[in-house]
CSV table of C-alpha atoms and ligand atoms in Angstrom, one decimal:
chain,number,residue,atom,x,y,z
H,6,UNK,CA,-14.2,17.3,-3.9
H,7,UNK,CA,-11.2,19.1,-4.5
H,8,UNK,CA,-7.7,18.3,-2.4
H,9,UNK,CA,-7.6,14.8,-2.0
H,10,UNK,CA,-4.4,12.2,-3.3
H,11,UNK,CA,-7.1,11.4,-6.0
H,12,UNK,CA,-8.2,15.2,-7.3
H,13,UNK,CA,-9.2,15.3,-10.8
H,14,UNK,CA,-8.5,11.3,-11.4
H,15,UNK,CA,-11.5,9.4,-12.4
H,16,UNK,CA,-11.9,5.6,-10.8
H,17,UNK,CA,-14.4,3.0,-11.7
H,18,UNK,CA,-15.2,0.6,-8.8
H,19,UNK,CA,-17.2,-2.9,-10.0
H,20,UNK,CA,-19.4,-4.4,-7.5
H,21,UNK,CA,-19.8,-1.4,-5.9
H,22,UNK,CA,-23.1,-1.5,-5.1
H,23,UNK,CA,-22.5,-3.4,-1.3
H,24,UNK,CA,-20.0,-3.9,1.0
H,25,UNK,CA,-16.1,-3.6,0.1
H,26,UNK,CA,-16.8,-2.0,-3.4
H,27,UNK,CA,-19.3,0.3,-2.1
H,28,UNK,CA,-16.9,1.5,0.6
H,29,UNK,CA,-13.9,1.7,-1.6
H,30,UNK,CA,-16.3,3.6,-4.0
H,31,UNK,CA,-17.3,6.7,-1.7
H,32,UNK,CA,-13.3,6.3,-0.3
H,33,UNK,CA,-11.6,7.2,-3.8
H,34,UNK,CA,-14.5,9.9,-4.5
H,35,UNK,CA,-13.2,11.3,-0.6
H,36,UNK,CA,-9.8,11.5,-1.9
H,37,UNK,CA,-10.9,13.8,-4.9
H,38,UNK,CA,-11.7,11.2,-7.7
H,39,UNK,CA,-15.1,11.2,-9.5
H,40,UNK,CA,-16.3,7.7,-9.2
H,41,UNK,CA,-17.9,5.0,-11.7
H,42,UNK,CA,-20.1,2.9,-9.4
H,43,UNK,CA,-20.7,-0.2,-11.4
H,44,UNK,CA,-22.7,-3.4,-10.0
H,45,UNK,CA,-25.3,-6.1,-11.6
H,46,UNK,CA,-27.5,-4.5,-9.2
H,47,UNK,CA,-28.4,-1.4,-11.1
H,48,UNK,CA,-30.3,0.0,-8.0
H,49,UNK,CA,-27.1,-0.9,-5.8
H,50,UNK,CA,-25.4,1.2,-7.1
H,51,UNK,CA,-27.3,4.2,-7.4
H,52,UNK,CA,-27.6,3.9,-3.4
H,53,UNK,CA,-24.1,4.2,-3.7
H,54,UNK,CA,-23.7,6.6,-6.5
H,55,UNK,CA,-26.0,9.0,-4.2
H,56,UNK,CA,-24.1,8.8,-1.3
H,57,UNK,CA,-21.2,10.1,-3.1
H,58,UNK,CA,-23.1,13.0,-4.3
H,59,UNK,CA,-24.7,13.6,-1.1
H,60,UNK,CA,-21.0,13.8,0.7
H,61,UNK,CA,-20.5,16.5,-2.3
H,62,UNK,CA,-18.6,13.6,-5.2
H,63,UNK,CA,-19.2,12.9,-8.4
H,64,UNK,CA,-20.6,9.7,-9.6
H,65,UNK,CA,-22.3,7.7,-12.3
H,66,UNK,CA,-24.0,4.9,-11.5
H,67,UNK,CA,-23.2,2.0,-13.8
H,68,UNK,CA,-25.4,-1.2,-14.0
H,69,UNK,CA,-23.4,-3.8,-15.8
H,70,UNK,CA,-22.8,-7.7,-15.6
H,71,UNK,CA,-18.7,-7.5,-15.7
H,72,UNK,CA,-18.9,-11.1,-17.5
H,73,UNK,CA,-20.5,-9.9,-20.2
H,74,UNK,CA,-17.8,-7.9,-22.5
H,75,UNK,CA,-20.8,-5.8,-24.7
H,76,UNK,CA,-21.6,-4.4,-21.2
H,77,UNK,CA,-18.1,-3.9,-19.9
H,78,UNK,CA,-17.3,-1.9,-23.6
H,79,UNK,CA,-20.1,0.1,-22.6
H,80,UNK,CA,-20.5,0.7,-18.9
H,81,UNK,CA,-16.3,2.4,-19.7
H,82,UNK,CA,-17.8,4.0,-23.1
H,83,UNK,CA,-20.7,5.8,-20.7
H,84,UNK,CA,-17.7,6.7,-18.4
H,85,UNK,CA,-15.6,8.1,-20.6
H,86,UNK,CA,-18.5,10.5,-21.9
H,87,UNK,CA,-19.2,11.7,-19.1
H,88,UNK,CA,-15.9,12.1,-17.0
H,89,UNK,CA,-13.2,11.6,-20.1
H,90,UNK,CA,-11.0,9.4,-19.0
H,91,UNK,CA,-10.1,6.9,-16.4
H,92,UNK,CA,-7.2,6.5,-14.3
H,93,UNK,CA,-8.1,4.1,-11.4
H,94,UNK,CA,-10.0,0.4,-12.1
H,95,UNK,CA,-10.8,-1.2,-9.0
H,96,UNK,CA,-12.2,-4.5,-9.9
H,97,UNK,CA,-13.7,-6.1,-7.4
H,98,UNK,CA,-17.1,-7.9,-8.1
H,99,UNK,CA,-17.4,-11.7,-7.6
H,100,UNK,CA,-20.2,-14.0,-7.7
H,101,UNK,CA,-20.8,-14.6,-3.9
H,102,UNK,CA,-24.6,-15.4,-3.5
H,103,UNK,CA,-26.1,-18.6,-2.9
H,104,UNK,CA,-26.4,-20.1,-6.6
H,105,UNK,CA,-22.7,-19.9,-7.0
H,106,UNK,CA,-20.1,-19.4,-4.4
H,107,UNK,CA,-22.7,-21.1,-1.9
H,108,UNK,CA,-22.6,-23.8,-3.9
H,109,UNK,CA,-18.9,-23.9,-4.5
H,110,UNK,CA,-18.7,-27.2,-2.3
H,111,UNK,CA,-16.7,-30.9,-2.7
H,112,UNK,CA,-15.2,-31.6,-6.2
H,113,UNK,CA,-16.6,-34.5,-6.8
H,114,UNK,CA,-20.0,-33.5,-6.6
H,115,UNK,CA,-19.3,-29.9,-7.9
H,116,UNK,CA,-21.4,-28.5,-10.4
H,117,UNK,CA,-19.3,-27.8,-13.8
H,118,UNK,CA,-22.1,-24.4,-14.4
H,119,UNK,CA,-20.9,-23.4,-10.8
H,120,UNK,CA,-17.3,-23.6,-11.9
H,121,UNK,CA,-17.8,-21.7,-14.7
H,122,UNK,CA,-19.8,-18.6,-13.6
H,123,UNK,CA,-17.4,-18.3,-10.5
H,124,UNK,CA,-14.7,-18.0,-13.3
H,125,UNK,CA,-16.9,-15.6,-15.9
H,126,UNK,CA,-17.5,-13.2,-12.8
H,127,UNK,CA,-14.6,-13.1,-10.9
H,128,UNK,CA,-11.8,-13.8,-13.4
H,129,UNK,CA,-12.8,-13.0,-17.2
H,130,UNK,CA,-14.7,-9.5,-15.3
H,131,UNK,CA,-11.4,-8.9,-14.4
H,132,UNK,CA,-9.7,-9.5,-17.9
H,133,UNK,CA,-12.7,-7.6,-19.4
H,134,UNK,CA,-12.4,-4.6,-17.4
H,135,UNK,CA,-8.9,-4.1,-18.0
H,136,UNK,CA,-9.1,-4.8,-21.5
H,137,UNK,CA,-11.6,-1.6,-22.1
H,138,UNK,CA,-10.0,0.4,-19.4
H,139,UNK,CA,-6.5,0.5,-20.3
H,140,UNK,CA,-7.0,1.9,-23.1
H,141,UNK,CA,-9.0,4.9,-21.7
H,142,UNK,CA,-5.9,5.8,-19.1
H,143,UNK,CA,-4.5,8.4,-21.1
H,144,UNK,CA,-1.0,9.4,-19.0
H,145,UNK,CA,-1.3,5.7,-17.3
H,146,UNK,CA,-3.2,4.7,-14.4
H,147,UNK,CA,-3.5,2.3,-11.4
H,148,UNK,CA,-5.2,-1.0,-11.5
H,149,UNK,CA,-5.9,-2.7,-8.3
H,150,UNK,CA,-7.8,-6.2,-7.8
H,151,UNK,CA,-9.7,-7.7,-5.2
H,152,UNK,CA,-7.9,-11.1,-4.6
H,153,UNK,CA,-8.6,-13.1,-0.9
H,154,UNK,CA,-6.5,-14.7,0.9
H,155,UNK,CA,-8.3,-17.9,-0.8
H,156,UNK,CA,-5.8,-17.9,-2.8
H,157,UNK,CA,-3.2,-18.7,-0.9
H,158,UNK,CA,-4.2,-21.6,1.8
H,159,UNK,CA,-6.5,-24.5,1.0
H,160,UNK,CA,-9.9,-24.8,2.6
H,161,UNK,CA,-12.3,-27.5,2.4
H,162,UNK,CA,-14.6,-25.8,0.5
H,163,UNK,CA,-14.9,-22.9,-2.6
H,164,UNK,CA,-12.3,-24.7,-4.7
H,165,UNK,CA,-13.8,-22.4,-7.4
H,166,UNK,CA,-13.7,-19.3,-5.8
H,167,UNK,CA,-10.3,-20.0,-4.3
H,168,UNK,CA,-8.6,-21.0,-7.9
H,169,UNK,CA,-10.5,-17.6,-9.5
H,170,UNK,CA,-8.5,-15.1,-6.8
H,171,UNK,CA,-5.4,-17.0,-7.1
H,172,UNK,CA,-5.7,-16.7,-10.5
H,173,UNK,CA,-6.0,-13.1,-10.2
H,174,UNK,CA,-3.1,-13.0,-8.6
H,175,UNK,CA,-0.9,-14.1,-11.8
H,176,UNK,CA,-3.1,-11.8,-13.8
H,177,UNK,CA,-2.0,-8.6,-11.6
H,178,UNK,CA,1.7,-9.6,-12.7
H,179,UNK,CA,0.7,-10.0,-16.4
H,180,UNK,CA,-1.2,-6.7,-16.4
H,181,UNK,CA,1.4,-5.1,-14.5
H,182,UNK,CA,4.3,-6.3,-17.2
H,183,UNK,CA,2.3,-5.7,-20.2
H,184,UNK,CA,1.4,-2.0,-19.3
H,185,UNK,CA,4.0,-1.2,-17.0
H,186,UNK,CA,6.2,1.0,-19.9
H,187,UNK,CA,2.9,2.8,-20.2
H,188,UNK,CA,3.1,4.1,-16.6
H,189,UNK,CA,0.0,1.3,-15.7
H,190,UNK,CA,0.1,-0.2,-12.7
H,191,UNK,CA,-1.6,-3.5,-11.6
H,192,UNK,CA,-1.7,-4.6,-8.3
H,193,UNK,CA,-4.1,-6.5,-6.0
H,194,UNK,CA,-4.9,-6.7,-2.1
H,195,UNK,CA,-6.1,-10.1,-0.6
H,196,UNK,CA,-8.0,-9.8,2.6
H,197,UNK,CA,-8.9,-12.6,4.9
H,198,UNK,CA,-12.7,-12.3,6.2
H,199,UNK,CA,-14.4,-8.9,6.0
H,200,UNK,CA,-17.9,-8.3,7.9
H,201,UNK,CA,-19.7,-7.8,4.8
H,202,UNK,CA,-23.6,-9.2,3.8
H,203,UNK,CA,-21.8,-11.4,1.2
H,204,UNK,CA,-19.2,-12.7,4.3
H,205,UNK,CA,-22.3,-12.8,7.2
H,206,UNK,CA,-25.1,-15.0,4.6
H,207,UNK,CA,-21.9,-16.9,3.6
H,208,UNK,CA,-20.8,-17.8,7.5
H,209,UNK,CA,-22.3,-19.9,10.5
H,210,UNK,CA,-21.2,-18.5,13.7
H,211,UNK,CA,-18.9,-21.1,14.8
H,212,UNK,CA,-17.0,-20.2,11.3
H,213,UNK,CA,-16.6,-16.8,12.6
H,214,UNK,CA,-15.6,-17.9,15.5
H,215,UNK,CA,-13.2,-20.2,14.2
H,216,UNK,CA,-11.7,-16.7,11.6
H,217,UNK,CA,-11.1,-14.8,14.9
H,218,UNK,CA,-9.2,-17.5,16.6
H,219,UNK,CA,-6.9,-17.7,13.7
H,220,UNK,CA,-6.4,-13.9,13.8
H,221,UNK,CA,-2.9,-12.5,15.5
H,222,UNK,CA,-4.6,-9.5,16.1
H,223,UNK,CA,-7.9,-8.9,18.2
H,224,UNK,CA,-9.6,-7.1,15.6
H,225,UNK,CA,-11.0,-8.0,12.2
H,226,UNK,CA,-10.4,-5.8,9.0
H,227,UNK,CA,-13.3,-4.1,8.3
H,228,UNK,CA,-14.4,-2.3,4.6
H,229,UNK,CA,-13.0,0.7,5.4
H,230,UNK,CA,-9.9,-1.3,6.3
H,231,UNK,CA,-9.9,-2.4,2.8
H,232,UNK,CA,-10.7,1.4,0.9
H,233,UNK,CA,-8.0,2.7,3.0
H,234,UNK,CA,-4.9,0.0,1.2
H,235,UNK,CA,-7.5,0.4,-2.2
H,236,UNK,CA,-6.9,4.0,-1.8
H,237,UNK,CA,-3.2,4.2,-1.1
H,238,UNK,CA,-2.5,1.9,-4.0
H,239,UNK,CA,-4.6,3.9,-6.2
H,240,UNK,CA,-2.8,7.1,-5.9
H,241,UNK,CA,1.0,8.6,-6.5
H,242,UNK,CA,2.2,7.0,-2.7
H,243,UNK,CA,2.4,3.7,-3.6
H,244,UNK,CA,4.2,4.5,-7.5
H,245,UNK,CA,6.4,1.9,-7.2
H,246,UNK,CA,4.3,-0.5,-6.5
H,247,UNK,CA,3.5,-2.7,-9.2
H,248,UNK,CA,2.8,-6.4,-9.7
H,249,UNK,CA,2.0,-6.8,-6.1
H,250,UNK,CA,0.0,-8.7,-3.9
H,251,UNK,CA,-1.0,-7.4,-0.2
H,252,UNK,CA,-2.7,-9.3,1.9
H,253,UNK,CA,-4.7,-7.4,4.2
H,254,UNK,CA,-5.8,-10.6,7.4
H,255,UNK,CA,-5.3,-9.0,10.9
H,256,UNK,CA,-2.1,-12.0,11.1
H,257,UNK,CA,-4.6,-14.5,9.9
H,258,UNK,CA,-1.7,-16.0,7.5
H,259,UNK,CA,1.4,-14.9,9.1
H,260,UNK,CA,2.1,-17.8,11.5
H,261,UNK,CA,2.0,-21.6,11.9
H,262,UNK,CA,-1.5,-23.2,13.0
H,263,UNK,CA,-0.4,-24.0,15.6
H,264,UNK,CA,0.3,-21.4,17.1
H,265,UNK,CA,-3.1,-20.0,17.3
H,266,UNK,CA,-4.5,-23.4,18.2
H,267,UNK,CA,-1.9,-23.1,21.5
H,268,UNK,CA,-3.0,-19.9,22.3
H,269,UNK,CA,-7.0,-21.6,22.3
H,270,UNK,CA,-6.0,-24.0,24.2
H,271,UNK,CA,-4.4,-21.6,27.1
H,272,UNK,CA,-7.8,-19.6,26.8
H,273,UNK,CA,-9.9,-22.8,27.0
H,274,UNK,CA,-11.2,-23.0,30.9
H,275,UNK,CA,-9.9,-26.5,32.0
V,22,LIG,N1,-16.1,-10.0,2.6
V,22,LIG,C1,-15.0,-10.8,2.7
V,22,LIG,O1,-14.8,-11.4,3.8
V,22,LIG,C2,-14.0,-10.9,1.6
V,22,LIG,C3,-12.8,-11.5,1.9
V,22,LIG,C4,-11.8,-11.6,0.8
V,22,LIG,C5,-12.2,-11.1,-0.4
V,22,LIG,N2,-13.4,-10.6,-0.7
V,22,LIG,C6,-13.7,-10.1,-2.0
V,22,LIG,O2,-14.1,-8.8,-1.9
V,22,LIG,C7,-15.0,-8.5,-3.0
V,22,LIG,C8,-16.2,-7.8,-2.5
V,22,LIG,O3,-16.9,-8.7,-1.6
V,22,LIG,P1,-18.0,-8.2,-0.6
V,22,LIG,O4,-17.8,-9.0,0.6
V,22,LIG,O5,-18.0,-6.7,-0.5
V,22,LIG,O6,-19.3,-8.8,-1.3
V,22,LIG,P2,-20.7,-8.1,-1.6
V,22,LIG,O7,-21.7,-9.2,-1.9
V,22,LIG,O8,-21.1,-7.2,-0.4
V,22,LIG,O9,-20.5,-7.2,-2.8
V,22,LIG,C9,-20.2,-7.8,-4.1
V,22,LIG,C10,-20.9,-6.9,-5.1
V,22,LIG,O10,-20.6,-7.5,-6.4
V,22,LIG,C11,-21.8,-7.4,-7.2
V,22,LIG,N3,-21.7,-8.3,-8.3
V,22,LIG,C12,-21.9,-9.7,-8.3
V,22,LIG,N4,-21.8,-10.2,-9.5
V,22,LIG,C13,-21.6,-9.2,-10.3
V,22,LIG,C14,-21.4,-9.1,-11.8
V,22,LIG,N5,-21.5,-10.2,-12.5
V,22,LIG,N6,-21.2,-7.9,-12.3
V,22,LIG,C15,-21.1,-6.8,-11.5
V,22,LIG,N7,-21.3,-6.8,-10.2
V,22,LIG,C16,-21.5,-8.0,-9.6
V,22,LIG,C17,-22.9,-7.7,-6.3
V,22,LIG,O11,-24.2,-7.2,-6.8
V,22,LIG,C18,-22.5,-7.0,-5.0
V,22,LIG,O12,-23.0,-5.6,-4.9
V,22,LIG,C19,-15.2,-9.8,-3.7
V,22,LIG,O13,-14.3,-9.9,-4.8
V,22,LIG,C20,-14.8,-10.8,-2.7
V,22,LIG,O14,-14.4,-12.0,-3.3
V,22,LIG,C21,-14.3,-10.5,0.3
């Protein structure tokens, strides 16, 4: 595609193979870039990789575990041979499925092996994506990384995964400071629930009910919500943006509790 804010850029998207990454994937590839679609779930992201084609993109579909740095060095290597370059890194997998972020419960009785894959996935992916893609961004580039708004309020669960994206959001300062004179960019969004499989297996309906009661506005973000503030961030419109942190939450963070718990209790029939 030829056009867009991203034409002739190449992006790599990690867990791209479902949901916000899959979305933010065929978004970039829209806007004109051609697209590394990397996910654990090699089949994943050929889905995706093919619905980029078939909407007339380019993609490679990449499988890779972004823990694992001899996979990282070579999901960018197979990249860079086939497109040349890259100038936009998404990073955006996390470990959300039942063995790990499902598990991400009380402190006490927390498993020390859940700790630490929640930590090789969500943070050290992070650090090992950067660390191979910076130095394929030839005339700089635009990281952006998929924080929550777990990192900023407590809950009474997913300590792990709450400490991993607000650790992320230091790390988007760091990148942006080291590589910043190089014309890199780092920054990250942070968005509050997102109707994605990972958010619906991960949810009881009462939560979700709870999440929209909490909202200011009436309506959720949804992926495309997400690909849309991915994509302005990853081209020239936001080039002064650096070492930020969006949050993306319908209002979800902007007000006391109790204001939302007020505006329950007016609704509530009495
Ligand atoms: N959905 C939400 O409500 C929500 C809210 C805030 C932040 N986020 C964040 O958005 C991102 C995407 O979440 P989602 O809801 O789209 O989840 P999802 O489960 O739909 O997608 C995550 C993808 O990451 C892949 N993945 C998992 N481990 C991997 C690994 N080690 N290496 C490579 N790929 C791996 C999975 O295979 C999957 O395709 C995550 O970072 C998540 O923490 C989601």
């Amino acid at each position: 595609m030829t056009g867009g804010r991203l034409s002739g850029r190449v992006a790599l998207v990690t867990g791209a193979g479902s949901g916000i990454g899959a979305a933010c994937a065929l978004r970039l590839a829209a806007e004109g870039a051609r697209v590394g679609v990397l996910d654990v779930r090699g089949e994943a992201a050929e889905e995706t990789a093919a619905a980029v084609r078939e909407r007339g993109g380019g993609a490679l579909a990449l499988e890779c575990d972004v823990s694992a740095e001899k996979q990282v060095a070579a999901a960018v290597g197979a990249l860079v041979a086939a497109y040349g370059r890259v100038d936009v890194l998404h990073s955006n997998a996390a470990a959300l499925g039942p063995a790990v972020y499902g598990r991400d419960h009380g402190i006490e009785d927390l498993d020390v092996a859940v700790w630490d894959r929640t930590m090789e996935v969500n943070l050290r992916g992070a650090m090992l994506l950067v660390k191979h893609a910076v130095p394929v961004m030839p005339d700089g580039g635009s990281i952006v990384l998929t924080s929550s708004v777990s990192a900023f309020v407590g809950d009474g669960a997913h300590a792990a995964y709450g400490a991993s994206k607000a650790a992320l959001v230091g790390f988007a300062r760091h990148v942006a400071t080291m590589y910043g004179a190089r014309g890199v960019r780092c920054n990250a969004v942070a968005p509050a629930l997102v109707l994605t499989p990972a958010a619906e297996r991960a949810l009881s309906p009462a939560q979700l009910a709870d999440k929209a009661a909490e909202r200011l506005l009436p309506w959720p973000c949804d992926v495309d919500d997400v690909a849309n503030l991915v994509a302005f961030l990853a081209c020239d419109e936001s080039r002064c943006l650096t070492g930020q942190t969006l949050i993306l939450d319908s209002g979800t963070l902007a007000h006391r509790p109790q204001h939302a718990i007020q505006r329950r209790r007016e609704q509530r029939p009495r």
